mmCIF file of C-alpha atoms in Angstrom:
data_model
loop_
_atom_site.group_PDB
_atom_site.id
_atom_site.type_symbol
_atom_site.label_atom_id
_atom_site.label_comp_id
_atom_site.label_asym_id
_atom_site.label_seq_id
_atom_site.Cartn_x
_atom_site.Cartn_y
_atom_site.Cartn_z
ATOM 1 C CA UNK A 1 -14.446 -4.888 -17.038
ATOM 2 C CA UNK A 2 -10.603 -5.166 -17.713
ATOM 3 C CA UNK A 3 -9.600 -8.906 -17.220
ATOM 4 C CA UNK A 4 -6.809 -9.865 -14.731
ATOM 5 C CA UNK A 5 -4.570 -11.322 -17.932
ATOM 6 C CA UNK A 6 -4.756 -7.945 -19.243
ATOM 7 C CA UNK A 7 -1.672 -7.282 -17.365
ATOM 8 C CA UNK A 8 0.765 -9.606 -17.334
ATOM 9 C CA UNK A 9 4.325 -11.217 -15.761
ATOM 10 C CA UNK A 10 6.006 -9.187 -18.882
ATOM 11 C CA UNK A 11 4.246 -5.751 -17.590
ATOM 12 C CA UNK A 12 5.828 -6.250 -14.268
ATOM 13 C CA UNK A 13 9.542 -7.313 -16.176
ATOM 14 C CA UNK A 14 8.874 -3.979 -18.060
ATOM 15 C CA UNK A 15 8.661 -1.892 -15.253
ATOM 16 C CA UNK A 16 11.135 -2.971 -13.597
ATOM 17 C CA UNK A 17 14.242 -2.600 -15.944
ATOM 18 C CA UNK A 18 12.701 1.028 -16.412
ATOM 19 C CA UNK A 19 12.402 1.279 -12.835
ATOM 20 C CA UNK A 20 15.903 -0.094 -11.873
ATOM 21 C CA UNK A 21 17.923 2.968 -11.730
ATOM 22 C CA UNK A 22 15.557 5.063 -9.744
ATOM 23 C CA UNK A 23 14.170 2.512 -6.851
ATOM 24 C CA UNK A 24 15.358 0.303 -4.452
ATOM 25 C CA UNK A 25 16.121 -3.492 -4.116
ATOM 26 C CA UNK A 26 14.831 -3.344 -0.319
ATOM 27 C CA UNK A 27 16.252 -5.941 2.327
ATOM 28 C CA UNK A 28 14.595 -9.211 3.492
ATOM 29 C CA UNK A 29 14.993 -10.518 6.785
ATOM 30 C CA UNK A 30 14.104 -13.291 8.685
ATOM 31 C CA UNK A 31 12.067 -12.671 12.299
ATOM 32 C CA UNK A 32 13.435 -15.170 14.822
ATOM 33 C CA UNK A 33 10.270 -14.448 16.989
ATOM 34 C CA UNK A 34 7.148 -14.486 14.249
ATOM 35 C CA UNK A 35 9.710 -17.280 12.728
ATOM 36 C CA UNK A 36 9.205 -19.029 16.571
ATOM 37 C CA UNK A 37 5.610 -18.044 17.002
ATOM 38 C CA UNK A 38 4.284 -19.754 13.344
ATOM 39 C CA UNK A 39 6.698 -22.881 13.288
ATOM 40 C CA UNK A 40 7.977 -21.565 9.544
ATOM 41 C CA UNK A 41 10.503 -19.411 8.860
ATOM 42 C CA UNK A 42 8.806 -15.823 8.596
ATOM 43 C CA UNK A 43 11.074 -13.713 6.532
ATOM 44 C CA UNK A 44 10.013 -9.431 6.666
ATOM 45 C CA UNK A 45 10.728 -7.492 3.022
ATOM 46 C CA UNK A 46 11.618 -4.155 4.689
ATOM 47 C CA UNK A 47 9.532 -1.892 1.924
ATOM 48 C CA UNK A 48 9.496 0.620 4.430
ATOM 49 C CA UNK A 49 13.016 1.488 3.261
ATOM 50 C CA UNK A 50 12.116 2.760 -0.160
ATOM 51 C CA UNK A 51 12.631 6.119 -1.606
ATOM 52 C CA UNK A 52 9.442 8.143 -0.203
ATOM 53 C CA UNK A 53 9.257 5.996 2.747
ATOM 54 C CA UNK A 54 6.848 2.962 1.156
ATOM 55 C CA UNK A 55 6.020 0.750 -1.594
ATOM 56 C CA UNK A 56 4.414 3.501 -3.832
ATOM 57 C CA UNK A 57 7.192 5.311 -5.157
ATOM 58 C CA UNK A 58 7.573 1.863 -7.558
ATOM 59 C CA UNK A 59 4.015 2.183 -9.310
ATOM 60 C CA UNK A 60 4.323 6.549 -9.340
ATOM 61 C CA UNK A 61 8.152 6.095 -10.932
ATOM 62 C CA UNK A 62 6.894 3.292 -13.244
ATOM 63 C CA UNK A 63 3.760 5.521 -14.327
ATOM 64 C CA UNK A 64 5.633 8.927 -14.799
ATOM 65 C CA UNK A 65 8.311 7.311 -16.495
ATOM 66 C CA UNK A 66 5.288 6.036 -18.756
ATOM 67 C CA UNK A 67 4.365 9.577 -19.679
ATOM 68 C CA UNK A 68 4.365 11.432 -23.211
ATOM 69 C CA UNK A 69 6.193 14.886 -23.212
ATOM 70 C CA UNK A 70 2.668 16.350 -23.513
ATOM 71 C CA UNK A 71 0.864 14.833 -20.720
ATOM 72 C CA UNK A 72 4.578 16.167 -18.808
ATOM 73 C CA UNK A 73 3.589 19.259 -19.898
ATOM 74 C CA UNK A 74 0.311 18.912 -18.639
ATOM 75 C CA UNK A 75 1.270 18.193 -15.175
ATOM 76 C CA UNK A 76 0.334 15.461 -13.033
ATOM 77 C CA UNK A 77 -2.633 15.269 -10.554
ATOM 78 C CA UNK A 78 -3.769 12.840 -8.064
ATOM 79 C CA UNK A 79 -5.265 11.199 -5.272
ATOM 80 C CA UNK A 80 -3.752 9.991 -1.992
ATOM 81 C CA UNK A 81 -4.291 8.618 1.571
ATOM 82 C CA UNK A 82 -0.333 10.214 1.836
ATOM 83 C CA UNK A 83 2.058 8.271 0.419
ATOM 84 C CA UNK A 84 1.080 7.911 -2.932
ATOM 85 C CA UNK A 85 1.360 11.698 -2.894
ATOM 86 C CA UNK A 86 4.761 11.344 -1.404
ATOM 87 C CA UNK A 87 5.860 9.075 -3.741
ATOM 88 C CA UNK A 88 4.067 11.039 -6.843
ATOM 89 C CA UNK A 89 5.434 14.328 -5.393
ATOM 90 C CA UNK A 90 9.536 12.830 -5.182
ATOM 91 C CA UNK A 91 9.001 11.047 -8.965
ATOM 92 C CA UNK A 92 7.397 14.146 -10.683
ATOM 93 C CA UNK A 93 10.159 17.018 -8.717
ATOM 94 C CA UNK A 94 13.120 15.038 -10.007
ATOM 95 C CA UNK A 95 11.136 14.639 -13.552
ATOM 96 C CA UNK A 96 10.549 18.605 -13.283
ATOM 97 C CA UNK A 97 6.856 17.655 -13.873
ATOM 98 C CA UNK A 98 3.905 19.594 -11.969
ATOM 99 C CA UNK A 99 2.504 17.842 -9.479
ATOM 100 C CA UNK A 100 -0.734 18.225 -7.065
ATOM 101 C CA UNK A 101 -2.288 15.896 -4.611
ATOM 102 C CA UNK A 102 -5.444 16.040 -3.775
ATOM 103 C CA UNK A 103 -6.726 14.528 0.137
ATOM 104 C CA UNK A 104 -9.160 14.200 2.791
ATOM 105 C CA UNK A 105 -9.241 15.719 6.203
ATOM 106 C CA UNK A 106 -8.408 12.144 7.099
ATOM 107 C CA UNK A 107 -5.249 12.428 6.076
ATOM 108 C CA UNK A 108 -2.289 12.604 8.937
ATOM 109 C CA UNK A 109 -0.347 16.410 9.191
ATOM 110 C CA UNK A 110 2.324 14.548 9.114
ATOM 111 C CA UNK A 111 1.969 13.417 5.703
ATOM 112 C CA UNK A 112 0.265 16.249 3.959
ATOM 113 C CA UNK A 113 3.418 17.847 5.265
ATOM 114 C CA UNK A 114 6.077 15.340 3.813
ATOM 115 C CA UNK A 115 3.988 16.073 0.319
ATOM 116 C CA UNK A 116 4.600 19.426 0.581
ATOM 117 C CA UNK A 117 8.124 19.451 1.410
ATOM 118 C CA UNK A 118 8.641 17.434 -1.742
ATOM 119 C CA UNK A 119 7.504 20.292 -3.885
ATOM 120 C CA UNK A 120 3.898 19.258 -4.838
ATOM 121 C CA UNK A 121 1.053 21.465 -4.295
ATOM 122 C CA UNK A 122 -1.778 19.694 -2.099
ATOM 123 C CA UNK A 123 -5.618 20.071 -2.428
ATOM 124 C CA UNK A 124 -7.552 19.322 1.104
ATOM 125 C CA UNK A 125 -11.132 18.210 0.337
ATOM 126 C CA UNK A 126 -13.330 16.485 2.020
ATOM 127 C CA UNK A 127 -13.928 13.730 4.513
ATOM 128 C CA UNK A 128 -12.848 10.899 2.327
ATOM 129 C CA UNK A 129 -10.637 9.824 -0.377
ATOM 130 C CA UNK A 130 -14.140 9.862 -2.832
ATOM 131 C CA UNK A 131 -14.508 13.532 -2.074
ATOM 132 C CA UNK A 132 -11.016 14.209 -2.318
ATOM 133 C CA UNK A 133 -11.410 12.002 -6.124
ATOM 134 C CA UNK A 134 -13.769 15.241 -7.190
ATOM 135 C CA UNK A 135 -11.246 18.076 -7.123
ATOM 136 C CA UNK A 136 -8.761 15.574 -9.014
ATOM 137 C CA UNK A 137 -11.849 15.564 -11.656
ATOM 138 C CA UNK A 138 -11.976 19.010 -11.780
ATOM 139 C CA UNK A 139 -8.488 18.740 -12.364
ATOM 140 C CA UNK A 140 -8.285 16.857 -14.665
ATOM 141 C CA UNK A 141 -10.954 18.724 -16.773
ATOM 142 C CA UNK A 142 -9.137 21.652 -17.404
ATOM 143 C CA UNK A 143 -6.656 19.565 -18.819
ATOM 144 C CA UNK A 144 -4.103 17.894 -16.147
ATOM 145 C CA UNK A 145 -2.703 14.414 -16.527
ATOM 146 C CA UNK A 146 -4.079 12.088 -13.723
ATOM 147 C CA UNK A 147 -2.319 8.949 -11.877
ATOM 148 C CA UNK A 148 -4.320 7.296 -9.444
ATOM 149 C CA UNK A 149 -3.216 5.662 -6.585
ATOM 150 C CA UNK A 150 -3.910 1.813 -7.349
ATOM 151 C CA UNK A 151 -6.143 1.409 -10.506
ATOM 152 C CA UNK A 152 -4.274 2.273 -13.659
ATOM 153 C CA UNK A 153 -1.856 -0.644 -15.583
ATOM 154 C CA UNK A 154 1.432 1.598 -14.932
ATOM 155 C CA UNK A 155 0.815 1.516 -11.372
ATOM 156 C CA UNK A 156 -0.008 -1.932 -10.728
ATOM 157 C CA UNK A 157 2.866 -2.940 -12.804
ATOM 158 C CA UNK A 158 5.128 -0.842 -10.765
ATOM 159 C CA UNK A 159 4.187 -1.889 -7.546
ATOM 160 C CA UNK A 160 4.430 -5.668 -8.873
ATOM 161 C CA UNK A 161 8.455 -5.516 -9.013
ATOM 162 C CA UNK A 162 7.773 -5.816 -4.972
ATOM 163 C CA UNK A 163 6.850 -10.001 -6.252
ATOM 164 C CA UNK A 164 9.637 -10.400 -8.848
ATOM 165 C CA UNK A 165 11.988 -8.919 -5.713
ATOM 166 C CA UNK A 166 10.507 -11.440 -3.281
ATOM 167 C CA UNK A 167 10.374 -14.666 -5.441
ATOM 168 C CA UNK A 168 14.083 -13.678 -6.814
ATOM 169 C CA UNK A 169 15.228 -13.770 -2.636
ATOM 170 C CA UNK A 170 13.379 -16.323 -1.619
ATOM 171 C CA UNK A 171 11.610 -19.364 -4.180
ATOM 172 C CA UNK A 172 10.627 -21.317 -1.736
ATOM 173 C CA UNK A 173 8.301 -19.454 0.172
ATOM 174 C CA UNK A 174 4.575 -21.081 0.747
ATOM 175 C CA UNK A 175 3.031 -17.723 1.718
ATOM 176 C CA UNK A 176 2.839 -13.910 1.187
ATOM 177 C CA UNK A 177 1.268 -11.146 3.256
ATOM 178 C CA UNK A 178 0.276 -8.013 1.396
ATOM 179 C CA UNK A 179 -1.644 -5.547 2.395
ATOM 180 C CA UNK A 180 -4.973 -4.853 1.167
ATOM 181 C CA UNK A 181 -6.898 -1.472 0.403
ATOM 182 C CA UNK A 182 -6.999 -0.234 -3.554
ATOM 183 C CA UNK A 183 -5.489 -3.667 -4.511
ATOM 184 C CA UNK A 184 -3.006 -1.892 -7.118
ATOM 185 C CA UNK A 185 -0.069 -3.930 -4.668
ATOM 186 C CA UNK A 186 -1.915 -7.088 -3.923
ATOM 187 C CA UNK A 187 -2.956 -7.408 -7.730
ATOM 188 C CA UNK A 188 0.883 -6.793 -8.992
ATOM 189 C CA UNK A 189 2.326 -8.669 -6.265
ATOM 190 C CA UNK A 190 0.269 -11.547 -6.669
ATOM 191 C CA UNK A 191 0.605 -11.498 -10.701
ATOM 192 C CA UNK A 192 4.381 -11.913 -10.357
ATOM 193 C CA UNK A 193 4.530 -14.424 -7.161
ATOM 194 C CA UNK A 194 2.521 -16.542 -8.737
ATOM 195 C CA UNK A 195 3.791 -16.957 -12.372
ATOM 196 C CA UNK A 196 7.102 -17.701 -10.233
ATOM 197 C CA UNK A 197 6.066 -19.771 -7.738
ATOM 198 C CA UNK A 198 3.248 -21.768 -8.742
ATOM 199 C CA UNK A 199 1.227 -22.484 -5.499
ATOM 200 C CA UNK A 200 2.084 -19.725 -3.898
ATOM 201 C CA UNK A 201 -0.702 -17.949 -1.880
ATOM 202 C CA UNK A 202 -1.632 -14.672 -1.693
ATOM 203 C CA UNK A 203 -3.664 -13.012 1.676
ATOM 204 C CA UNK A 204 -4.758 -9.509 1.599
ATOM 205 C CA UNK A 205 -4.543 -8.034 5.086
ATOM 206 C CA UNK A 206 -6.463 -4.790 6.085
ATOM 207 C CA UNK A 207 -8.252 -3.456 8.954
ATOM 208 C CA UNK A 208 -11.810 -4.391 10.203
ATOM 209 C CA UNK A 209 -12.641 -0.156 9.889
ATOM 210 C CA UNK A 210 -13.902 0.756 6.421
ATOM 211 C CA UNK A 211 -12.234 -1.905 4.271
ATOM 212 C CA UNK A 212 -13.183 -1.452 1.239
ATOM 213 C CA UNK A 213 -11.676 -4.113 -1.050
ATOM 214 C CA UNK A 214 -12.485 -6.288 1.200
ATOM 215 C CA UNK A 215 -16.109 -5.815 1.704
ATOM 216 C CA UNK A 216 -16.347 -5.246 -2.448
ATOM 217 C CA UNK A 217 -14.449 -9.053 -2.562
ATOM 218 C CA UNK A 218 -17.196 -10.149 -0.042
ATOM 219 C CA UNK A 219 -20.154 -8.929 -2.000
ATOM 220 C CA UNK A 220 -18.799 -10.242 -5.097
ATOM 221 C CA UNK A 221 -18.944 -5.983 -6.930
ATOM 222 C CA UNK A 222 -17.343 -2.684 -6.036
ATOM 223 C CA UNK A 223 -18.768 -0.984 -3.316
ATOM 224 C CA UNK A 224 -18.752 1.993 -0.867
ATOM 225 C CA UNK A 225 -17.687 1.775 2.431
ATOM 226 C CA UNK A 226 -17.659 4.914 4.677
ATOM 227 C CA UNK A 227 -14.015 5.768 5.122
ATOM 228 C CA UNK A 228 -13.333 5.766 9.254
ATOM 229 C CA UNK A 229 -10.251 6.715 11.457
ATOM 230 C CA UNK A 230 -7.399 3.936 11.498
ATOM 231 C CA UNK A 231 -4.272 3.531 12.890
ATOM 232 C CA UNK A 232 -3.828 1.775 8.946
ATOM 233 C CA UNK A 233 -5.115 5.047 7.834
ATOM 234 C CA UNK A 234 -3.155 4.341 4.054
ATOM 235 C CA UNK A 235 -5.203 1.466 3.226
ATOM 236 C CA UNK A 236 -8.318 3.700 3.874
ATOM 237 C CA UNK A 237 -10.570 4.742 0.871
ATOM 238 C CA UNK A 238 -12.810 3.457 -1.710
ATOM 239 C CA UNK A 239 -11.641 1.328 -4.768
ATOM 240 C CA UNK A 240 -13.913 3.153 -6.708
ATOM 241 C CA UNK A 241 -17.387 2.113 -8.557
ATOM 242 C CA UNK A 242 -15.883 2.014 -12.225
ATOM 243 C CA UNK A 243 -12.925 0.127 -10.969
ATOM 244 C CA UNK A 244 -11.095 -1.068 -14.149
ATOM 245 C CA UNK A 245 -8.438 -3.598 -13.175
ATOM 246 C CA UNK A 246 -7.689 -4.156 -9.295
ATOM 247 C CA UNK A 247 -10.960 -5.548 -8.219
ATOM 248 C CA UNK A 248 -11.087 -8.417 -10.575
ATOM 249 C CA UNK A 249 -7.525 -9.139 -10.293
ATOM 250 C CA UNK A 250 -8.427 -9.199 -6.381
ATOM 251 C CA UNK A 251 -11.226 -11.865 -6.679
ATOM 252 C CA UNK A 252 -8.986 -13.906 -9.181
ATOM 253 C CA UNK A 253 -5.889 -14.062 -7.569
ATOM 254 C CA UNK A 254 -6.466 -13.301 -3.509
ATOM 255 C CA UNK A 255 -6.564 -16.384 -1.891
ATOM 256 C CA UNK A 256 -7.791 -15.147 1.350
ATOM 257 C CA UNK A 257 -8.429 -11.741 3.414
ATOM 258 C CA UNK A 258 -7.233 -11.046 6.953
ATOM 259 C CA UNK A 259 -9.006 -7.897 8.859
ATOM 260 C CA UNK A 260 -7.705 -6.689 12.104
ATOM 261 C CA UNK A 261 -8.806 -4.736 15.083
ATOM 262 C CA UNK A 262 -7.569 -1.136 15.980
ATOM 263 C CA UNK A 263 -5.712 -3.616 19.108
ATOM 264 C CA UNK A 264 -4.100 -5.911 17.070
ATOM 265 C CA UNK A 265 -2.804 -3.220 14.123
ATOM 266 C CA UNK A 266 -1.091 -1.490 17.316
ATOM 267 C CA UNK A 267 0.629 -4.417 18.394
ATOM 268 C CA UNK A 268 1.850 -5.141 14.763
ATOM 269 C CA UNK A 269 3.812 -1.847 15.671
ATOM 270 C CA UNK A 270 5.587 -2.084 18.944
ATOM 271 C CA UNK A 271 6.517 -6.140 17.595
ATOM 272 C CA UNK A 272 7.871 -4.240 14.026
ATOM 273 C CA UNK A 273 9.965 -1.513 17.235
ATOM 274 C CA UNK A 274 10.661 -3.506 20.273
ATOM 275 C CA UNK A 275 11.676 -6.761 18.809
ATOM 276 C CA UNK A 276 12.135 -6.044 14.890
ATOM 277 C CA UNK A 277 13.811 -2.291 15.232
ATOM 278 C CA UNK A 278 11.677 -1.213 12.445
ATOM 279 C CA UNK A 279 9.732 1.866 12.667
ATOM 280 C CA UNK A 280 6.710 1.159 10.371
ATOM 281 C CA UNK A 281 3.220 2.481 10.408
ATOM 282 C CA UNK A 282 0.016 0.974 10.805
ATOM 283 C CA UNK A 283 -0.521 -0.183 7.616
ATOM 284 C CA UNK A 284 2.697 -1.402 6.940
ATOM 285 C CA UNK A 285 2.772 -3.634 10.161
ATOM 286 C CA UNK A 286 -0.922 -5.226 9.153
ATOM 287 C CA UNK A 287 0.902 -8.535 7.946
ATOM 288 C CA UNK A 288 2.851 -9.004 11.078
ATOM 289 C CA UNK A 289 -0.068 -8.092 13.239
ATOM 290 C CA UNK A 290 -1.844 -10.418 11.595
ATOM 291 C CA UNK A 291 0.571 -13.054 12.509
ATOM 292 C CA UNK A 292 0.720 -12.018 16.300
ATOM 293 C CA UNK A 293 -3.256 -12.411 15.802
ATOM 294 C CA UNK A 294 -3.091 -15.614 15.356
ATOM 295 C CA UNK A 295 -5.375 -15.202 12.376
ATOM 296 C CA UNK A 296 -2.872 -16.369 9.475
ATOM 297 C CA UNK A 297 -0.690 -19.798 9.193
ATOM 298 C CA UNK A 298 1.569 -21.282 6.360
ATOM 299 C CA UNK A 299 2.960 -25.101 5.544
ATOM 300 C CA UNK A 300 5.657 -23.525 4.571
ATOM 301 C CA UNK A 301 8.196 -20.314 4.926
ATOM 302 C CA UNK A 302 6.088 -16.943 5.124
ATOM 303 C CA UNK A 303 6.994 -13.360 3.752
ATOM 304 C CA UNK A 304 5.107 -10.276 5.772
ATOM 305 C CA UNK A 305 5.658 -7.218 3.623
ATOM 306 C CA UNK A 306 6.738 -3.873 5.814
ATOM 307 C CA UNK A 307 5.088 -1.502 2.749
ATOM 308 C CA UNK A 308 5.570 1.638 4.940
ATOM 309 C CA UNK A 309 7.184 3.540 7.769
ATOM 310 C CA UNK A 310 5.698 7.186 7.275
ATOM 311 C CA UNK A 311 4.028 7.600 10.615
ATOM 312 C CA UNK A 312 3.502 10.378 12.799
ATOM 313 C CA UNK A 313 6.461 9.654 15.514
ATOM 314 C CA UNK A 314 3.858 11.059 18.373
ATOM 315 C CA UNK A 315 1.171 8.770 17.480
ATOM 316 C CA UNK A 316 4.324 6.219 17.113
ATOM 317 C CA UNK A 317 5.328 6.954 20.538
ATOM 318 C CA UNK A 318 2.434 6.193 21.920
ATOM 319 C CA UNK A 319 1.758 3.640 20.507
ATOM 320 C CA UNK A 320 5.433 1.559 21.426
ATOM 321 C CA UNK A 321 4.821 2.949 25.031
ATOM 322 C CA UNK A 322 1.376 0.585 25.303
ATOM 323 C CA UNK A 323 -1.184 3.147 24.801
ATOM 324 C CA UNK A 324 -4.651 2.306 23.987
ATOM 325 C CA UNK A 325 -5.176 4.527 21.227
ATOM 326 C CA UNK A 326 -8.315 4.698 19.500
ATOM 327 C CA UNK A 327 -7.981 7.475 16.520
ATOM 328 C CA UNK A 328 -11.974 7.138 16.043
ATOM 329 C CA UNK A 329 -12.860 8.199 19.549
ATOM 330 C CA UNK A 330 -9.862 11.022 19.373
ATOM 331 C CA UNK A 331 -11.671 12.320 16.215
ATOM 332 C CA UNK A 332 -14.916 12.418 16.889
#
């Protein structure tokens, strides 16, 4: 297994003077409520901003920008809970690359239809992000150049310019609140925070339905979890048994994991609308949520990453308006 020194401080530099030109330097701001509620300052980085709508279009730019002209050729193929597709889809149509996504059934129309509109051709397989992983293999077989979603060096090293970004704006922070599914954030992240701000720590937030990482950092090995309607339906999926990099970067440099109820995720949203003016989805308002929870605290100032805003504005709706909404029982 790939050891979490394998990729470094100097990765993360790397990517992001290659990134520079194409992503975005997103906003921090403070929450005078959460900031209130905790007795810290609690400062939000608004990643829900970014090109594609989240966090992902930093690891997909950093990884197609990695590319030889042949594997261009090739095209690119991978898999996606939606908006690692998105942000695939944006970075390969403005490198003129071939792209296709491959998903679940799980997957929100509202996504698969974002993809689309971004030029990529998308593959629906399946009842989970492992099923939709075979007809990338298939793929990738008759010759096509794959970039997963969290476990690959490029990627991590990508999404790690989100840690450089938050210890440049703010060195004195105590803790950081990333969420938690693949790992490829949490494991770049938490590389950079901590080579700049020794002490730092690091919790992984996810939701309490079919986390993987977090059940694979609990049994101490990868493992599958059945995938399950969520409101954080992007940090759904498996982390996969052959997992190279993210898992043991996860157990070495996680300091703690935060899972939340269907309840509390919801909440997380209407704070991030009513009292924030952020529209973010599920998964990116797991760190404030977690906060509202009660379930997280800090000696010092605290950063809650927004990592997304690409939710369906019905289920949005709903949601702000104080609806109980429980995708699981919708779905079944």
């Amino acid at each position: 297994m790939t050891q979490p020194n394998d990729i470094t401080v100097s990765d993360i530099v790397t990517a992001q003077n290659a990134i520079a030109p194409m992503v975005r330097d997103t906003p921090v701001e403070t929450s005078v409520s959460l900031s209130a509620q905790l007795g810290v300052p609690v400062h939000l980085k608004l990643e829900h901003h970014q090109h594609s709508g989240s966090f992902k279009f930093r690891g997909a730019s950093n990884a197609v920008a990695r590319l030889s002209p042949d594997e261009k050729a090739a095209g690119v193929v991978g898999v996606s809970t939606g908006n690692h597709g998105r942000a695939l889809a944006r970075t390969c149509g403005k490198a003129g690359v071939r792209c296709v996504i491959a998903m679940s059934k799980l997957v929100p129309a509202n996504k698969v239809k974002a993809i689309q509109a971004e030029g990529a051709e998308v593959l629906i397989e399946g009842d989970s992000q492992d099923d939709a992983q075979k007809a990338v293999d298939r793929m990738v077989d008759s010759g096509m150049t794959v970039i997963p979603p969290f476990d690959h060096p490029d990627v991590i090293a990508g999404q790690g310019t989100l840690g450089l970004e938050i210890a440049a704006a703010l060195p004195e922070i105590d803790t950081v609140l990333v969420q938690l599914s693949g790992g490829g954030l949490i494991a770049g992240m938490a590389v950079a925070l901590k080579a700049r701000i020794p002490g730092v720590r690091v919790i992984g937030v996810s939701m309490q339905r079919g986390a993987a990482m977090a059940e694979s950092l609990r049994i101490g090995r990868p493992v599958e979890v059945r995938e399950l309607p969520t409101l954080a339906d992007s940090l759904g999926g498996g982390i996969g048994m052959t997992n190279r990099y993210t898992f043991a970067m996860a157990q070495n440099l996680v300091d703690d994991v935060v899972l939340l109820t269907e309840s509390e995720i919801a909440e997380g949203i209407r704070h991030c609308y009513w009292q924030e003016r952020q529209i973010v989805e599920g998964a990116g308002a797991v760190g404030v949520a977690a906060i509202l929870a009660g379930k997280v605290s800090s000696k010092g100032p605290m950063v809650a990453l927004l990592s997304g805003g690409n939710i369906d504005m019905a289920l949005h709706h709903r949601v702000i308006s104080g609806q109980n909404v429980d995708l699981g029982k919708e779905r079944a």
